[in-house]
Tab-separated table of C-alpha atoms in Angstrom:
chain	number	residue	atom	x	y	z
L	56	ARG	CA	1.337	-69.129	-82.384
L	57	THR	CA	0.087	-65.723	-81.341
L	58	ARG	CA	-2.646	-64.459	-79.051
L	59	ASN	CA	-4.722	-61.303	-78.972
L	60	PRO	CA	-2.786	-58.493	-77.291
L	61	GLU	CA	-3.756	-57.425	-73.813
L	62	PRO	CA	-4.908	-53.839	-73.097
L	63	GLU	CA	-2.093	-51.334	-73.454
L	64	THR	CA	-0.252	-50.499	-70.245
L	65	PRO	CA	2.340	-47.747	-69.706
L	66	ASN	CA	5.495	-49.772	-70.192
L	67	PRO	CA	8.695	-48.287	-71.625
L	68	LYS	CA	9.698	-51.610	-73.208
L	69	PRO	CA	7.889	-53.831	-75.686
L	70	ARG	CA	5.869	-56.551	-74.078
L	71	THR	CA	7.414	-59.979	-74.149
L	72	ARG	CA	5.787	-63.335	-73.618
L	73	ASN	CA	7.725	-66.305	-72.354
L	74	PRO	CA	6.944	-69.373	-74.420
L	75	GLU	CA	4.694	-71.952	-72.839
L	76	PRO	CA	6.159	-75.397	-72.078
L	77	GLU	CA	4.393	-76.949	-75.080
L	78	THR	CA	5.670	-74.293	-77.485
L	79	PRO	CA	7.897	-76.044	-80.052
L	80	ASN	CA	11.499	-74.982	-80.343
L	81	PRO	CA	12.330	-73.563	-83.791
L	82	GLU	CA	14.601	-75.682	-85.951
L	83	VAL	CA	16.782	-74.461	-88.805
L	84	ALA	CA	18.134	-77.086	-91.208
L	85	ARG	CA	20.238	-77.038	-94.338
L	86	ASN	CA	18.571	-78.985	-97.116
L	87	PRO	CA	19.192	-81.742	-98.047
L	88	GLN	CA	22.159	-82.969	-96.000
L	89	GLY	CA	21.849	-80.902	-92.829
L	90	PRO	CA	22.930	-80.096	-90.211
L	91	THR	CA	19.902	-79.172	-88.095
L	92	LEU	CA	20.078	-76.475	-85.417
L	93	THR	CA	17.472	-76.342	-82.654
L	94	PHE	CA	16.955	-73.134	-80.684
L	95	ARG	CA	15.080	-72.441	-77.472
L	96	VAL	CA	13.114	-69.195	-77.431
L	97	HIS	CA	13.386	-67.403	-74.093
L	98	SER	CA	11.185	-64.416	-74.961
L	99	PHE	CA	9.800	-62.562	-77.947
L	100	SER	CA	7.802	-59.476	-78.939
L	101	LEU	CA	5.544	-59.444	-81.970
L	102	ASN	CA	5.547	-56.742	-84.631
L	103	ARG	CA	2.391	-55.157	-83.276
L	104	HIS	CA	3.898	-54.878	-79.799
L	105	VAL	CA	6.891	-52.989	-81.177
L	106	LYS	CA	4.743	-50.672	-83.295
L	107	ALA	CA	2.424	-49.928	-80.387
L	108	LEU	CA	5.280	-48.146	-78.597
L	109	GLN	CA	6.374	-46.097	-81.591
L	110	ARG	CA	5.129	-42.579	-82.093
L	111	ARG	CA	5.281	-42.798	-85.882
L	112	PRO	CA	5.471	-46.439	-87.035
L	113	VAL	CA	7.032	-47.043	-90.430
L	114	ASP	CA	5.155	-48.794	-93.213
L	115	PRO	CA	7.532	-51.563	-94.418
L	116	ALA	CA	5.538	-52.496	-97.535
L	117	GLY	CA	8.138	-51.200	-99.974
L	118	ALA	CA	11.092	-52.430	-97.925
L	119	LEU	CA	9.865	-56.027	-97.919
L	120	LYS	CA	10.347	-56.359	-101.669
L	121	THR	CA	14.115	-56.811	-101.340
L	122	PRO	CA	16.151	-59.113	-99.057
L	123	PRO	CA	17.618	-57.562	-95.907
L	124	LEU	CA	21.212	-56.958	-94.964
L	125	VAL	CA	22.398	-59.458	-92.340
L	126	VAL	CA	24.598	-58.187	-89.514
L	127	LEU	CA	26.240	-60.650	-87.103
L	128	ASN	CA	27.503	-58.858	-84.018
L	129	ASN	CA	29.939	-60.394	-81.513
L	130	PHE	CA	30.237	-63.687	-83.400
L	131	GLY	CA	33.684	-63.059	-84.865
L	132	GLY	CA	35.937	-63.839	-81.912
L	133	ASP	CA	34.111	-67.006	-80.849
L	134	GLN	CA	36.156	-70.062	-81.853
L	135	ARG	CA	33.713	-72.691	-80.576
L	136	ALA	CA	32.645	-75.005	-83.370
L	137	HIS	CA	28.915	-74.872	-82.615
L	138	MET	CA	28.911	-71.055	-82.514
L	139	ARG	CA	30.805	-70.816	-85.806
L	140	LEU	CA	28.241	-73.163	-87.311
L	141	THR	CA	25.439	-71.029	-85.860
L	142	ALA	CA	26.914	-67.886	-87.397
L	143	VAL	CA	27.155	-69.489	-90.842
L	144	THR	CA	23.608	-70.852	-90.581
L	145	LEU	CA	22.079	-67.524	-89.553
L	146	GLN	CA	23.950	-65.719	-92.291
L	147	ASN	CA	22.679	-68.131	-94.937
L	148	LEU	CA	19.050	-67.829	-93.859
L	149	PHE	CA	18.770	-64.922	-96.286
L	150	PRO	CA	19.811	-64.581	-99.937
L	151	ALA	CA	23.438	-63.721	-100.561
L	152	ILE	CA	24.151	-60.150	-101.643
L	153	ASN	CA	26.744	-59.254	-104.244
L	154	VAL	CA	28.146	-55.969	-103.002
L	155	ALA	CA	29.746	-55.169	-106.355
L	156	ASN	CA	26.485	-55.423	-108.316
L	157	MET	CA	23.786	-54.510	-105.799
L	158	LYS	CA	21.855	-51.254	-106.022
L	159	LEU	CA	21.807	-48.787	-103.169
L	160	ALA	CA	18.024	-48.516	-103.430
L	161	ASP	CA	17.744	-52.235	-102.590
L	162	CYS	CA	19.249	-51.726	-99.118
L	163	ARG	CA	15.984	-51.179	-97.286
L	164	ARG	CA	16.184	-53.462	-94.242
L	165	VAL	CA	18.649	-54.820	-91.695
L	166	VAL	CA	18.425	-58.036	-89.672
L	167	LEU	CA	20.707	-57.988	-86.634
L	168	PHE	CA	21.863	-61.055	-84.704
L	169	HIS	CA	23.704	-60.136	-81.506
L	170	LEU	CA	25.495	-62.775	-79.415
L	171	ASP	CA	25.763	-62.279	-75.670
L	172	LYS	CA	28.880	-64.257	-74.815
L	173	ASP	CA	28.115	-64.280	-71.085
L	174	THR	CA	24.841	-66.161	-71.507
L	175	ASP	CA	25.235	-67.471	-75.102
L	176	THR	CA	21.847	-65.973	-75.953
L	177	ILE	CA	21.165	-64.533	-79.393
L	178	GLU	CA	19.131	-61.356	-79.834
L	179	LEU	CA	17.294	-60.832	-83.115
L	180	ARG	CA	16.263	-57.351	-84.262
L	181	HIS	CA	14.670	-56.241	-87.517
L	182	TYR	CA	15.021	-52.656	-88.772
L	183	CYS	CA	13.937	-50.558	-91.719
L	184	ILE	CA	16.535	-48.188	-93.209
L	185	ARG	CA	15.382	-44.604	-93.754
L	186	ALA	CA	17.315	-41.723	-95.268
L	187	THR	CA	16.521	-38.006	-95.083
L	188	PRO	CA	18.415	-35.063	-96.556
L	189	ALA	CA	21.050	-33.807	-94.113
L	190	GLY	CA	21.224	-30.185	-93.007
L	191	VAL	CA	17.481	-29.676	-93.445
L	192	ASN	CA	15.089	-29.442	-90.533
L	193	ARG	CA	11.895	-31.375	-90.301
L	194	GLY	CA	9.709	-28.550	-91.586
L	195	VAL	CA	11.663	-28.150	-94.819
L	196	ARG	CA	11.680	-31.910	-95.330
L	197	LYS	CA	7.910	-31.874	-95.140
L	198	VAL	CA	7.751	-29.106	-97.726
L	199	VAL	CA	9.764	-31.075	-100.287
L	200	ARG	CA	7.551	-34.110	-99.870
L	201	THR	CA	4.705	-34.929	-102.207
L	202	GLN	CA	2.012	-34.280	-99.564
L	203	LEU	CA	2.250	-30.611	-98.628
L	204	PRO	CA	1.395	-29.500	-95.071
L	205	ASN	CA	-1.604	-27.359	-94.175
L	206	LEU	CA	-0.427	-23.742	-93.846
L	207	GLY	CA	-3.894	-22.205	-93.563
L	208	LYS	CA	-3.420	-21.096	-89.966
L	209	LEU	CA	-0.059	-19.411	-90.590
L	210	ASP	CA	0.671	-15.937	-91.907
L	211	ASP	CA	3.908	-16.920	-93.635
L	212	VAL	CA	5.683	-20.122	-94.617
L	213	SER	CA	8.653	-19.078	-92.475
L	214	GLU	CA	6.528	-19.669	-89.381
L	215	TYR	CA	6.196	-23.289	-90.382
L	216	VAL	CA	9.876	-23.713	-91.224
L	217	LEU	CA	11.053	-22.032	-88.018
L	218	GLY	CA	8.477	-23.820	-85.888
L	219	ARG	CA	6.417	-20.748	-84.930
L	220	GLY	CA	2.691	-20.631	-84.639
L	221	TYR	CA	2.308	-24.154	-83.185
L	222	THR	CA	2.290	-25.192	-79.579
L	223	GLY	CA	5.108	-27.372	-78.375
L	224	GLY	CA	7.621	-26.058	-80.905
L	225	GLY	CA	5.470	-26.555	-84.009
L	226	ALA	CA	5.373	-29.153	-86.710
L	227	GLY	CA	8.612	-27.897	-88.149
L	228	ALA	CA	10.518	-28.122	-84.883
L	229	MET	CA	12.877	-31.040	-84.406
L	230	SER	CA	12.746	-33.009	-81.191
L	231	ASP	CA	15.847	-33.880	-79.205
L	232	SER	CA	15.611	-37.493	-80.321
L	233	GLU	CA	15.611	-36.378	-83.968
L	234	ALA	CA	18.717	-34.233	-83.714
L	235	GLU	CA	21.082	-34.904	-86.571
L	236	ASP	CA	24.134	-36.983	-85.834
L	237	GLU	CA	27.081	-36.229	-88.069
L	238	THR	CA	28.358	-39.792	-87.707
L	239	ALA	CA	25.125	-41.025	-89.338
L	240	GLN	CA	25.491	-38.708	-92.342
L	241	VAL	CA	26.732	-40.287	-95.556
L	242	VAL	CA	27.196	-39.141	-99.135
L	243	LEU	CA	24.905	-41.214	-101.312
L	244	SER	CA	26.591	-43.027	-104.177
L	245	ASP	CA	23.267	-43.341	-105.979
L	246	LYS	CA	19.666	-42.260	-105.691
L	247	TYR	CA	17.895	-43.673	-102.642
L	248	SER	CA	14.287	-44.137	-101.610
L	249	GLY	CA	12.664	-40.967	-100.315
L	250	ARG	CA	12.292	-37.468	-101.685
L	251	GLY	CA	15.487	-35.426	-101.669
L	252	ASN	CA	17.860	-38.415	-101.451
L	253	VAL	CA	19.753	-37.859	-104.695
L	254	LYS	CA	23.162	-38.962	-105.856
L	255	SER	CA	26.256	-37.214	-104.398
L	256	GLN	CA	24.151	-35.502	-101.721
L	257	LYS	CA	24.587	-35.963	-97.981
L	258	SER	CA	21.738	-37.723	-96.187
L	259	GLN	CA	20.983	-38.728	-92.636
L	260	VAL	CA	20.549	-42.494	-92.176
L	261	ARG	CA	18.189	-43.754	-89.481
L	262	LEU	CA	16.891	-47.147	-88.430
L	263	SER	CA	13.262	-47.784	-87.522
L	264	GLU	CA	12.509	-51.053	-85.787
L	265	LEU	CA	9.929	-53.265	-87.462
L	266	GLY	CA	9.922	-56.283	-85.184
L	267	PRO	CA	9.766	-58.970	-84.103
L	268	ARG	CA	12.210	-59.185	-81.228
L	269	ILE	CA	13.444	-62.643	-80.314
L	270	THR	CA	15.759	-63.807	-77.551
L	271	MET	CA	16.867	-67.385	-78.136
L	272	LYS	CA	19.660	-69.805	-77.355
L	273	LEU	CA	21.173	-72.679	-79.283
L	274	LEU	CA	19.910	-75.933	-77.779
L	275	LYS	CA	21.465	-78.638	-79.951
L	276	VAL	CA	23.046	-79.409	-83.302
L	277	GLU	CA	22.206	-82.622	-85.168
L	278	ARG	CA	23.855	-84.244	-88.149
L	279	GLY	CA	21.523	-84.549	-91.133
L	280	LEU	CA	17.885	-83.464	-91.200
L	281	ALA	CA	16.691	-83.794	-87.597
L	282	GLY	CA	17.569	-87.468	-87.445
L	283	GLY	CA	21.315	-87.851	-87.131
L	284	ASP	CA	23.877	-87.834	-84.363
L	285	VAL	CA	23.746	-85.028	-81.827
L	286	LEU	CA	26.931	-83.062	-82.421
L	287	TYR	CA	26.266	-80.538	-79.658
L	288	HIS	CA	23.800	-80.210	-76.786
L	289	ALA	CA	23.600	-77.283	-74.404
L	290	HIS	CA	22.604	-79.369	-71.361
L	291	ILE	CA	23.846	-82.905	-72.059
L	292	SER	CA	27.435	-83.939	-72.607
L	293	LYS	CA	28.641	-87.466	-73.384
L	294	THR	CA	32.020	-89.132	-73.303
L	295	PRO	CA	33.500	-90.434	-76.574
L	296	GLU	CA	32.693	-93.986	-75.451
L	297	GLU	CA	29.030	-93.122	-74.832
L	298	ALA	CA	28.770	-91.333	-78.167
L	299	ALA	CA	30.320	-94.328	-79.958
L	300	ALA	CA	27.868	-96.682	-78.230
L	301	LEU	CA	24.927	-94.547	-79.344
L	302	ARG	CA	26.189	-94.466	-82.922
L	303	ARG	CA	26.675	-98.226	-82.890
L	304	LYS	CA	23.157	-98.732	-81.557
L	305	ALA	CA	21.728	-96.420	-84.210
L	306	GLN	CA	23.580	-98.311	-86.950
L	307	GLU	CA	22.313	-101.651	-85.672
L	308	LYS	CA	18.805	-100.281	-85.583
L	309	ALA	CA	19.139	-99.041	-89.166
L	310	VAL	CA	20.419	-102.452	-90.324
L	311	GLU	CA	17.541	-104.220	-88.581
L	312	ARG	CA	15.036	-101.810	-90.113
L	313	LYS	CA	16.476	-102.469	-93.573
L	314	ARG	CA	16.336	-106.247	-93.032
L	315	ARG	CA	12.694	-106.069	-91.983
L	316	ARG	CA	11.836	-103.938	-94.969
L	317	GLU	CA	13.482	-106.391	-97.385
L	318	GLU	CA	11.752	-109.326	-95.684
L	319	GLN	CA	8.402	-107.611	-95.949
L	320	GLU	CA	8.912	-106.807	-99.616
L	321	ALA	CA	9.901	-110.426	-100.327
L	322	ASN	CA	6.818	-111.761	-98.508
L	323	VAL	CA	4.529	-109.367	-100.325
L	324	GLU	CA	6.041	-110.330	-103.680
L	325	ARG	CA	5.645	-114.042	-102.853
L	326	LYS	CA	1.998	-113.551	-101.928
L	327	ARG	CA	1.345	-111.652	-105.119
L	328	ALA	CA	3.009	-114.375	-107.209
L	329	GLU	CA	0.901	-117.066	-105.499
L	330	LYS	CA	-2.186	-115.002	-106.131
L	331	GLU	CA	-1.354	-114.687	-109.830
L	332	VAL	CA	-0.802	-118.459	-110.128
L	333	LYS	CA	-4.109	-119.260	-108.427
L	334	LYS	CA	-5.906	-116.680	-110.521
L	335	ARG	CA	-4.482	-118.155	-113.726
L	336	LYS	CA	-5.553	-121.688	-112.705
L	337	ARG	CA	-9.004	-120.402	-111.811
L	338	ASP	CA	-9.373	-118.743	-115.212
L	339	GLU	CA	-8.287	-121.979	-116.918
L	340	ARG	CA	-10.912	-123.993	-115.000
L	341	ARG	CA	-13.602	-121.467	-115.857
L	342	ALA	CA	-12.665	-121.643	-119.531
L	343	GLU	CA	-12.752	-125.443	-119.367
L	344	ARG	CA	-16.214	-125.405	-117.759
L	345	ALA	CA	-17.476	-122.977	-120.379
L	346	ALA	CA	-16.262	-125.329	-123.109
L	347	ARG	CA	-17.915	-128.339	-121.423
L	348	ARG	CA	-21.149	-126.400	-120.996
L	349	ALA	CA	-21.154	-125.391	-124.657
L	350	GLU	CA	-20.471	-128.991	-125.698
L	351	ALA	CA	-23.301	-130.286	-123.491
L	352	GLN	CA	-25.727	-127.733	-124.880
L	353	ALA	CA	-24.756	-128.777	-128.395
L	354	ARG	CA	-25.706	-132.387	-127.531
L	355	GLY	CA	-28.911	-131.231	-125.831
L	356	GLU	CA	-27.701	-132.213	-122.351
L	357	ASP	CA	-27.725	-130.222	-119.069
L	358	ALA	CA	-24.229	-130.059	-117.470
L	359	ASP	CA	-24.179	-129.634	-113.663
L	360	LEU	CA	-21.004	-127.613	-112.788
L	361	SER	CA	-22.186	-126.061	-109.503
L	362	GLU	CA	-19.571	-127.881	-107.385
L	363	ASP	CA	-16.692	-126.513	-109.481
L	364	GLU	CA	-18.105	-122.974	-109.218
L	365	ASP	CA	-18.340	-123.333	-105.416
L	366	ASP	CA	-14.660	-124.303	-105.343
L	367	ASP	CA	-13.757	-121.154	-107.313
L	368	GLU	CA	-15.702	-118.986	-104.876
L	369	ASP	CA	-13.756	-120.497	-101.968
L	370	GLU	CA	-10.495	-119.680	-103.732
L	371	ASP	CA	-11.668	-116.099	-104.331
L	372	ASP	CA	-12.170	-115.716	-100.591
L	373	ASP	CA	-8.584	-116.850	-100.008
L	374	LEU	CA	-7.199	-114.327	-102.507
L	375	ASP	CA	-9.118	-111.235	-101.460
L	376	ASP	CA	-6.325	-109.546	-99.507
L	377	ILE	CA	-2.676	-109.886	-98.737
L	378	ASP	CA	-1.830	-110.385	-95.099
L	379	PRO	CA	-1.638	-106.799	-93.717
L	380	GLU	CA	1.062	-107.923	-91.285
L	381	LEU	CA	3.399	-108.318	-94.250
L	382	VAL	CA	3.098	-104.705	-95.407
L	383	ARG	CA	3.571	-102.953	-92.087
L	384	ASP	CA	6.055	-100.130	-91.930
L	385	PRO	CA	9.261	-101.062	-90.083
L	386	LEU	CA	8.796	-98.061	-87.813
L	387	GLU	CA	5.621	-99.690	-86.475
L	388	TYR	CA	7.678	-102.617	-85.252
L	389	ASP	CA	9.899	-100.230	-83.353
L	390	ALA	CA	6.851	-98.603	-81.781
L	391	ASP	CA	5.448	-102.004	-80.746
L	392	GLU	CA	8.754	-103.047	-79.244
L	393	ALA	CA	9.013	-99.747	-77.340
């Protein structure tokens, strides 16, 4: 559920909105046997909030055509069973990638899950991967692009490349935040998206955040699809005896529900059989009356069969419906008892 954004305010960080008390907690389940993981969202920022703070937002239309790379940070050394299960579940939210057969051009996005071991909160970030030719300043990169810049106000193209002729360093000048980092330079093993990113050439790899940002925490783990035993709960802990008592109670409840269902089905089947028997007898009586009426007409007599027809109408009233109490869902009994 989202709301219209508030007027922009000078804030160095993306706006976050704490979920309201009635906001449902997201659940992630493995189909069809489970388990089910329930998370509690502490805060989040929508895509538009992240883009509003970016000077040049990236259009992710092309990047969304391929599945993202999944990065799990700080999950490796955690030996707790529920956190290992969380790591496997988050990793399998997205399609598996075969590193040996995948194409470099398909690596367009990254989804990062970071675990804060002090608070057990999980941070989700979503980035778009961009590559630009290394060793080339911003002005030259613009020249090699399909859309050429406007050089009408310059005397020579060198003014654009060197950043002269524009205030604030010019369009070709590179800002401090865009300075090339040699650790982010890689030699491409194949052609990559973007002009100038060719095979065996060195390119600068950058990440542009797409959003959303989510801060969440594992609340509980259930066996099955949101209906089994609670294997882990962040706020409630039970002794083995209490857990065994709950399992025993759940099993007894399941047995009772099954017994009620079988009893209901047997009652419904009995009612239907009785209805078929009465209907067959009624049809036989009607056929007998029709034969008597035809015989009386053949003799020129008038047969009065109104009393028999009234009896059939009374039987029809008895067979209109099956008792609705016999076809109730067993869960309704549980609700009535509660």
